[in-house]
Amino acid sequence: MKQDPVIIQDPLFGALAYHKRFVNNTDFDGSKHLCNLPFRYAEVRRNGDVHMCCPNWSPVVVGNVFESSMTQIWQGERALAQRSSILDGSYRYCNWDTCSLIRNNRLEQRTETRIAQLVKRAESSTPETVHFVVDESCNLACPSCRVQRLAQLATAERDRGYQAITRVLDCMFAEPHAQHKTLSMDGSGEIFSSELYRRLFETHDVFNRSDLWPNLRFRLTTNGTMMTPKLQRRYVHIMDRLEQLEVSVDAGDPESYAKVRVGGRWDLLWENLRCFHDNILVRQPHTTWRWNIIMQKNNYKSLPDLINIANTFERKPMINMTGVLNWGTWTEEQYLDHAVHLPQHPKYKKYTKIMNSPLVQEYRNSYGI
């Protein structure tokens, strides 16, 4: 049976629903670490809700773009409360069980100098980075993500997502400026099959008038299968302003890929990524790329093969590995069967052997995992 979220009542935010379970890990000392997300980052959902972190790591909603401007939200009481939970070291709104920054020890060390820098950054009228998560339509039907393929959003939902994005853009880019801003887009679906994003990319000035906002950069999340050479040429004006391309590769061999990326074509994926590397990445020294692999029973053995593929590229990607979560597509029993990264899994020792292998460790030390 599926496990219900844990509900915690908070005097400011009300009922907070934590994904799967809420854990305060006694091995984590918040007084020694610093999370910079609430000082520079906002995440906007289709319903207008604004988070300062992944909602599965912290479900706190600091505002809604249909009710307030991004400036009002960014400097509002709720945003200040979430930043305070980092500054006082309590991390009281964070789910230490699901936050990969905490679990993988990827938070920066706390210093007074760094605190002062982050507080200063947060004084800006709007966040440095805004991530839009508004369209879960996708050309694939990956079992860990969904129970069936969703080709496109319904018209009303698509319009709502478009409105949420444009309300943010109209606030942050009402006038030309040279501020350093980053717009990051989706991860809940496939951005290059989305009618919503196609409309934005082809009609909105923010994506087409680089002269008005010369320091604006983009971060795109894709599964890579729709990012054909033709599409890359079509959106070259966006590709040339990429800060990072994040690709959900999720496997290192065709057999594993077929299990975890249902509907995807292994050969087409690498044709598209090779084109991106050879024609865009190698001439953009400030653009990075990251490959994601969500570790689970059906793909963990292919991680060494994925690293071998990465080593064939001149510009090596960072490979981000994280344990699979249950997004509600599996029962709890099914999830535990797939969650090979959990110590109680019967294949956990084999998983850790691969993770601790010289090949994986060498790549991790050189390029990060």
Short mmCIF file of C-alpha atoms in Angstrom, two decimals:
data_model
loop_
_atom_site.label_atom_id
_atom_site.label_comp_id
_atom_site.label_asym_id
_atom_site.label_seq_id
_atom_site.Cartn_x
_atom_site.Cartn_y
_atom_site.Cartn_z
CA MET A 1 0.00 0.00 0.00
CA LYS A 2 1.08 3.58 -0.59
CA GLN A 3 2.50 5.51 2.31
CA ASP A 4 0.69 8.73 3.18
CA PRO A 5 2.75 11.90 3.61
CA VAL A 6 3.59 13.10 7.09
CA ILE A 7 1.66 16.26 8.06
CA ILE A 8 3.35 18.74 10.40
CA GLN A 9 1.53 21.82 11.65
CA ASP A 10 3.48 25.09 11.57
CA PRO A 11 2.24 28.38 13.08
CA LEU A 12 3.20 30.40 9.98
CA PHE A 13 2.77 27.96 7.10
CA GLY A 14 -0.03 25.78 8.47
CA ALA A 15 -0.10 22.12 7.46
CA LEU A 16 3.12 21.00 5.74
CA ALA A 17 2.92 17.68 3.90
CA TYR A 18 6.27 15.88 3.78
CA HIS A 19 6.97 13.33 1.05
CA LYS A 20 6.93 9.73 2.32
CA ARG A 21 8.34 10.49 5.74
CA PHE A 22 9.92 13.30 7.73
CA VAL A 23 13.31 12.59 9.25
CA ASN A 24 15.64 14.74 11.31
CA ASN A 25 18.98 13.03 10.80
CA THR A 26 21.04 13.31 13.98
CA ASP A 27 24.22 12.92 11.89
CA PHE A 28 23.56 16.29 10.23
CA ASP A 29 24.68 19.39 12.13
CA GLY A 30 22.96 22.39 10.59
CA SER A 31 25.07 24.80 12.61
CA LYS A 32 28.11 23.83 10.52
CA HIS A 33 26.51 23.88 7.08
CA LEU A 34 24.85 26.40 4.82
CA CYS A 35 22.22 25.92 2.13
CA ASN A 36 22.26 28.81 -0.34
CA LEU A 37 19.00 28.00 -2.16
CA PRO A 38 16.59 30.25 -0.20
CA PHE A 39 18.92 33.20 -0.80
CA ARG A 40 19.06 32.96 -4.58
CA TYR A 41 16.45 30.49 -5.92
CA ALA A 42 12.70 30.25 -6.44
CA GLU A 43 10.64 27.47 -7.99
CA VAL A 44 7.30 28.27 -9.60
CA ARG A 45 4.54 25.70 -10.13
CA ARG A 46 1.65 25.78 -12.61
CA ASN A 47 -0.83 26.77 -9.90
CA GLY A 48 1.35 29.77 -9.11
CA ASP A 49 2.85 28.46 -5.87
CA VAL A 50 6.41 29.57 -5.20
CA HIS A 51 8.94 27.45 -3.31
CA MET A 52 12.53 28.22 -2.42
CA CYS A 53 13.58 24.59 -2.72
CA CYS A 54 12.34 21.36 -4.27
CA PRO A 55 8.91 20.75 -2.65
CA ASN A 56 9.89 17.14 -1.93
CA TRP A 57 12.76 18.45 0.16
CA SER A 58 10.80 21.28 1.76
CA PRO A 59 7.06 21.73 1.12
CA VAL A 60 7.01 25.35 2.29
CA VAL A 61 5.08 27.69 -0.05
CA VAL A 62 6.30 31.26 0.29
CA GLY A 63 3.71 32.85 -2.00
CA ASN A 64 1.69 32.61 -5.21
CA VAL A 65 2.36 34.58 -8.39
CA PHE A 66 -1.36 34.89 -9.10
CA GLU A 67 -1.79 36.70 -5.79
CA SER A 68 1.45 38.69 -5.40
CA SER A 69 4.36 39.88 -7.51
CA MET A 70 7.62 37.97 -7.43
CA THR A 71 9.21 40.96 -5.69
CA GLN A 72 6.59 40.89 -2.92
CA ILE A 73 7.04 37.14 -2.52
CA TRP A 74 10.84 37.24 -2.50
CA GLN A 75 10.93 39.87 0.24
CA GLY A 76 7.88 38.60 2.11
CA GLU A 77 7.45 37.20 5.61
CA ARG A 78 7.40 33.59 4.53
CA ALA A 79 10.56 33.86 2.46
CA LEU A 80 12.33 35.52 5.38
CA ALA A 81 11.16 32.71 7.69
CA GLN A 82 12.62 30.01 5.45
CA ARG A 83 15.94 31.86 5.23
CA SER A 84 15.95 32.22 9.02
CA SER A 85 15.64 28.44 9.38
CA ILE A 86 18.95 28.14 7.53
CA LEU A 87 20.68 30.98 9.34
CA ASP A 88 19.79 29.64 12.80
CA GLY A 89 20.98 26.14 11.81
CA SER A 90 17.67 24.44 12.61
CA TYR A 91 16.68 23.56 9.01
CA ARG A 92 13.28 23.07 10.57
CA TYR A 93 11.40 23.11 7.26
CA CYS A 94 13.71 20.62 5.51
CA ASN A 95 13.10 16.92 5.08
CA TRP A 96 16.49 15.46 5.88
CA ASP A 97 15.40 12.10 4.51
CA THR A 98 14.80 13.28 0.93
CA CYS A 99 17.09 16.31 0.50
CA SER A 100 19.99 15.12 -1.66
CA LEU A 101 22.16 18.04 -0.56
CA ILE A 102 21.94 16.87 3.05
CA ARG A 103 22.04 13.14 2.29
CA ASN A 104 25.07 13.44 0.01
CA ASN A 105 26.90 16.02 2.13
CA ARG A 106 26.81 18.66 -0.61
CA LEU A 107 26.07 21.72 1.51
CA GLU A 108 28.77 24.33 1.83
CA GLN A 109 30.55 25.05 5.09
CA ARG A 110 29.11 27.83 7.23
CA THR A 111 31.27 30.92 7.68
CA GLU A 112 30.34 34.43 8.75
CA THR A 113 31.68 35.81 5.49
CA ARG A 114 29.55 33.46 3.42
CA ILE A 115 26.45 34.22 5.50
CA ALA A 116 26.93 37.94 4.87
CA GLN A 117 27.30 37.31 1.13
CA LEU A 118 24.10 35.27 0.94
CA VAL A 119 22.07 37.74 2.98
CA LYS A 120 23.25 40.48 0.63
CA ARG A 121 22.26 38.44 -2.44
CA ALA A 122 18.78 37.90 -1.05
CA GLU A 123 18.26 41.69 -0.79
CA SER A 124 17.73 41.82 -4.56
CA SER A 125 14.16 42.54 -5.61
CA THR A 126 13.87 39.14 -7.32
CA PRO A 127 15.77 35.83 -7.11
CA GLU A 128 18.87 35.20 -9.19
CA THR A 129 17.47 31.91 -10.45
CA VAL A 130 13.85 31.02 -11.12
CA HIS A 131 12.93 27.44 -12.00
CA PHE A 132 9.61 26.82 -13.73
CA VAL A 133 7.96 23.43 -13.14
CA VAL A 134 4.70 23.83 -15.00
CA ASP A 135 4.36 21.15 -17.70
CA GLU A 136 4.60 17.41 -16.99
CA SER A 137 3.69 16.38 -20.54
CA CYS A 138 6.30 14.06 -21.99
CA ASN A 139 7.02 11.80 -24.94
CA LEU A 140 8.15 9.04 -22.55
CA ALA A 141 6.35 7.00 -19.89
CA CYS A 142 9.06 6.14 -17.35
CA PRO A 143 7.69 3.81 -14.62
CA SER A 144 9.29 5.74 -11.75
CA CYS A 145 7.66 8.97 -12.94
CA ARG A 146 4.20 8.16 -14.32
CA VAL A 147 1.76 5.36 -14.95
CA GLN A 148 0.94 6.44 -18.51
CA ARG A 149 2.18 8.80 -21.19
CA LEU A 150 0.85 12.37 -21.16
CA ALA A 151 1.37 13.81 -24.65
CA GLN A 152 0.19 17.36 -23.86
CA LEU A 153 -1.55 19.24 -21.10
CA ALA A 154 -5.20 20.13 -21.47
CA THR A 155 -5.70 23.60 -22.92
CA ALA A 156 -6.80 25.15 -19.62
CA GLU A 157 -3.79 23.70 -17.76
CA ARG A 158 -1.40 24.77 -20.52
CA ASP A 159 -2.78 28.32 -20.42
CA ARG A 160 -2.48 28.38 -16.64
CA GLY A 161 1.16 27.37 -16.84
CA TYR A 162 1.84 29.98 -19.50
CA GLN A 163 0.21 32.65 -17.35
CA ALA A 164 2.25 31.65 -14.29
CA ILE A 165 5.49 31.99 -16.25
CA THR A 166 4.58 35.27 -17.91
CA ARG A 167 3.57 36.85 -14.60
CA VAL A 168 7.08 36.15 -13.33
CA LEU A 169 8.74 37.34 -16.54
CA ASP A 170 6.68 40.52 -16.63
CA CYS A 171 7.90 41.32 -13.11
CA MET A 172 11.57 40.43 -13.56
CA PHE A 173 12.00 41.75 -17.10
CA ALA A 174 9.60 44.69 -17.29
CA GLU A 175 12.49 46.87 -18.48
CA PRO A 176 15.88 46.15 -20.08
CA HIS A 177 18.65 45.53 -17.54
CA ALA A 178 22.08 43.96 -17.17
CA GLN A 179 21.40 41.98 -13.98
CA HIS A 180 22.66 38.41 -13.87
CA LYS A 181 19.55 36.21 -13.92
CA THR A 182 18.96 32.57 -14.80
CA LEU A 183 15.71 30.99 -15.95
CA SER A 184 15.55 27.24 -15.45
CA MET A 185 12.81 25.25 -17.09
CA ASP A 186 11.08 22.07 -16.17
CA GLY A 187 12.12 18.57 -15.26
CA SER A 188 8.60 17.32 -14.65
CA GLY A 189 8.14 16.61 -18.37
CA GLU A 190 9.94 16.96 -21.70
CA ILE A 191 10.53 20.59 -22.49
CA PHE A 192 11.11 20.07 -26.21
CA SER A 193 7.80 18.30 -26.77
CA SER A 194 5.83 20.89 -24.79
CA GLU A 195 3.47 23.17 -26.69
CA LEU A 196 3.60 25.57 -23.75
CA TYR A 197 7.36 26.06 -23.95
CA ARG A 198 7.31 26.15 -27.74
CA ARG A 199 4.97 29.14 -27.52
CA LEU A 200 7.26 30.87 -25.04
CA PHE A 201 10.46 30.15 -26.95
CA GLU A 202 9.07 31.45 -30.22
CA THR A 203 7.06 34.49 -29.12
CA HIS A 204 8.32 35.97 -25.84
CA ASP A 205 10.94 38.73 -25.94
CA VAL A 206 12.82 37.26 -22.97
CA PHE A 207 13.86 34.32 -25.17
CA ASN A 208 14.39 36.27 -28.36
CA ARG A 209 15.87 39.68 -27.44
CA SER A 210 19.27 39.01 -25.91
CA ASP A 211 20.17 42.67 -26.48
CA LEU A 212 17.66 43.75 -23.82
CA TRP A 213 18.95 41.41 -21.10
CA PRO A 214 22.58 40.59 -21.97
CA ASN A 215 23.30 38.74 -18.72
CA LEU A 216 20.25 36.48 -18.81
CA ARG A 217 21.06 32.78 -19.07
CA PHE A 218 18.97 29.62 -19.35
CA ARG A 219 19.06 26.16 -17.79
CA LEU A 220 17.06 23.50 -19.62
CA THR A 221 16.10 20.02 -18.46
CA THR A 222 15.42 17.39 -21.12
CA ASN A 223 15.44 13.64 -21.68
CA GLY A 224 17.40 14.33 -24.86
CA THR A 225 15.26 12.33 -27.27
CA MET A 226 13.41 15.33 -28.76
CA MET A 227 16.46 17.60 -28.90
CA THR A 228 17.21 16.80 -32.52
CA PRO A 229 19.86 18.60 -34.61
CA LYS A 230 17.03 20.40 -36.45
CA LEU A 231 15.54 21.64 -33.18
CA GLN A 232 18.94 22.72 -31.90
CA ARG A 233 19.36 24.87 -35.02
CA ARG A 234 15.85 26.25 -34.60
CA TYR A 235 16.57 27.37 -31.03
CA VAL A 236 20.21 28.28 -31.49
CA HIS A 237 19.53 31.72 -29.99
CA ILE A 238 18.54 29.93 -26.76
CA MET A 239 21.25 27.30 -26.95
CA ASP A 240 23.88 30.02 -27.27
CA ARG A 241 22.75 31.48 -23.93
CA LEU A 242 22.67 28.23 -21.98
CA GLU A 243 24.20 28.18 -18.53
CA GLN A 244 23.55 24.45 -18.23
CA LEU A 245 21.84 21.62 -20.06
CA GLU A 246 20.57 18.89 -17.74
CA VAL A 247 19.85 15.55 -19.39
CA SER A 248 17.94 12.69 -17.79
CA VAL A 249 19.93 9.83 -19.32
CA ASP A 250 19.22 7.32 -16.56
CA ALA A 251 21.17 4.36 -17.98
CA GLY A 252 24.46 3.33 -19.49
CA ASP A 253 23.34 0.57 -21.85
CA PRO A 254 20.38 -0.01 -24.21
CA GLU A 255 18.85 -2.81 -22.13
CA SER A 256 18.67 -0.78 -18.92
CA TYR A 257 17.51 2.28 -20.85
CA ALA A 258 14.58 0.38 -22.34
CA LYS A 259 13.38 -0.53 -18.84
CA VAL A 260 13.65 2.87 -17.17
CA ARG A 261 13.04 5.22 -20.14
CA VAL A 262 9.98 3.60 -21.70
CA GLY A 263 9.37 4.96 -25.19
CA GLY A 264 12.86 6.40 -25.64
CA ARG A 265 15.30 5.56 -28.42
CA TRP A 266 18.83 4.89 -27.23
CA ASP A 267 20.44 5.59 -30.62
CA LEU A 268 18.55 8.86 -31.10
CA LEU A 269 19.49 10.04 -27.61
CA TRP A 270 23.20 9.80 -28.34
CA GLU A 271 22.88 11.23 -31.83
CA ASN A 272 21.25 14.31 -30.30
CA LEU A 273 23.72 14.65 -27.44
CA ARG A 274 26.71 14.23 -29.74
CA CYS A 275 25.31 16.99 -31.97
CA PHE A 276 24.85 19.28 -28.96
CA HIS A 277 28.38 18.59 -27.77
CA ASP A 278 30.09 19.02 -31.13
CA ASN A 279 28.15 22.05 -32.39
CA ILE A 280 27.19 24.01 -29.28
CA LEU A 281 29.00 22.90 -26.14
CA VAL A 282 32.55 22.96 -27.50
CA ARG A 283 32.18 26.60 -28.59
CA GLN A 284 30.49 27.73 -25.38
CA PRO A 285 33.15 27.50 -22.64
CA HIS A 286 30.80 28.81 -19.94
CA THR A 287 28.05 26.29 -20.70
CA THR A 288 28.06 23.09 -18.66
CA TRP A 289 26.06 19.92 -18.98
CA ARG A 290 24.90 17.39 -16.46
CA TRP A 291 23.63 13.88 -16.92
CA ASN A 292 21.21 12.47 -14.36
CA ILE A 293 20.87 8.83 -13.45
CA ILE A 294 18.19 7.96 -10.92
CA MET A 295 19.62 4.82 -9.33
CA GLN A 296 17.25 1.88 -9.07
CA LYS A 297 17.18 -1.88 -9.48
CA ASN A 298 16.86 -1.77 -13.26
CA ASN A 299 19.79 0.53 -14.04
CA TYR A 300 22.41 0.58 -11.27
CA LYS A 301 24.62 -2.00 -12.97
CA SER A 302 24.90 0.24 -16.03
CA LEU A 303 26.53 3.17 -14.21
CA PRO A 304 30.10 2.13 -15.20
CA ASP A 305 28.98 1.96 -18.84
CA LEU A 306 27.53 5.46 -18.58
CA ILE A 307 30.85 6.74 -17.25
CA ASN A 308 32.67 5.03 -20.12
CA ILE A 309 30.38 6.85 -22.56
CA ALA A 310 31.01 10.16 -20.76
CA ASN A 311 34.74 9.65 -21.18
CA THR A 312 34.35 9.64 -24.97
CA PHE A 313 33.34 13.33 -24.93
CA GLU A 314 35.86 16.16 -24.96
CA ARG A 315 33.69 18.21 -22.60
CA LYS A 316 32.92 15.78 -19.79
CA PRO A 317 29.51 16.05 -18.12
CA MET A 318 28.94 16.08 -14.42
CA ILE A 319 26.99 12.91 -13.63
CA ASN A 320 24.42 13.37 -10.93
CA MET A 321 23.42 10.15 -9.19
CA THR A 322 20.59 10.02 -6.72
CA GLY A 323 18.46 7.27 -5.25
CA VAL A 324 15.01 6.80 -6.70
CA LEU A 325 12.02 8.30 -4.87
CA ASN A 326 8.43 7.15 -4.98
CA TRP A 327 6.39 9.78 -6.83
CA GLY A 328 3.18 7.88 -6.19
CA THR A 329 3.45 5.58 -9.21
CA TRP A 330 4.42 2.57 -7.08
CA THR A 331 3.05 0.98 -3.95
CA GLU A 332 5.42 1.12 -1.01
CA GLU A 333 6.30 -2.53 -1.59
CA GLN A 334 7.11 -1.88 -5.25
CA TYR A 335 9.20 1.14 -4.34
CA LEU A 336 11.27 -0.81 -1.82
CA ASP A 337 11.86 -3.46 -4.48
CA HIS A 338 13.34 -0.80 -6.81
CA ALA A 339 15.19 1.27 -4.17
CA VAL A 340 18.54 -0.49 -4.40
CA HIS A 341 20.26 2.42 -2.63
CA LEU A 342 18.53 1.55 0.66
CA PRO A 343 20.59 -0.62 3.04
CA GLN A 344 17.78 -3.15 3.49
CA HIS A 345 17.63 -3.92 -0.25
CA PRO A 346 18.97 -7.42 -1.08
CA LYS A 347 21.23 -5.95 -3.80
CA TYR A 348 22.54 -3.10 -1.69
CA LYS A 349 26.01 -4.65 -1.34
CA LYS A 350 26.32 -5.03 -5.10
CA TYR A 351 25.17 -1.44 -5.51
CA THR A 352 27.75 -0.11 -3.05
CA LYS A 353 30.47 -2.18 -4.72
CA ILE A 354 29.77 -0.41 -7.99
CA MET A 355 29.57 2.99 -6.31
CA ASN A 356 32.93 2.41 -4.60
CA SER A 357 34.66 1.02 -7.68
CA PRO A 358 37.82 2.79 -8.94
CA LEU A 359 36.09 3.86 -12.18
CA VAL A 360 33.20 5.56 -10.37
CA GLN A 361 35.41 7.08 -7.69
CA GLU A 362 37.87 8.49 -10.22
CA TYR A 363 35.10 10.11 -12.26
CA ARG A 364 33.46 11.42 -9.11
CA ASN A 365 36.70 13.06 -7.98
CA SER A 366 37.34 14.58 -11.39
CA TYR A 367 33.89 15.67 -12.54
CA GLY A 368 31.48 15.11 -9.66
CA ILE A 369 28.60 12.72 -9.13
#
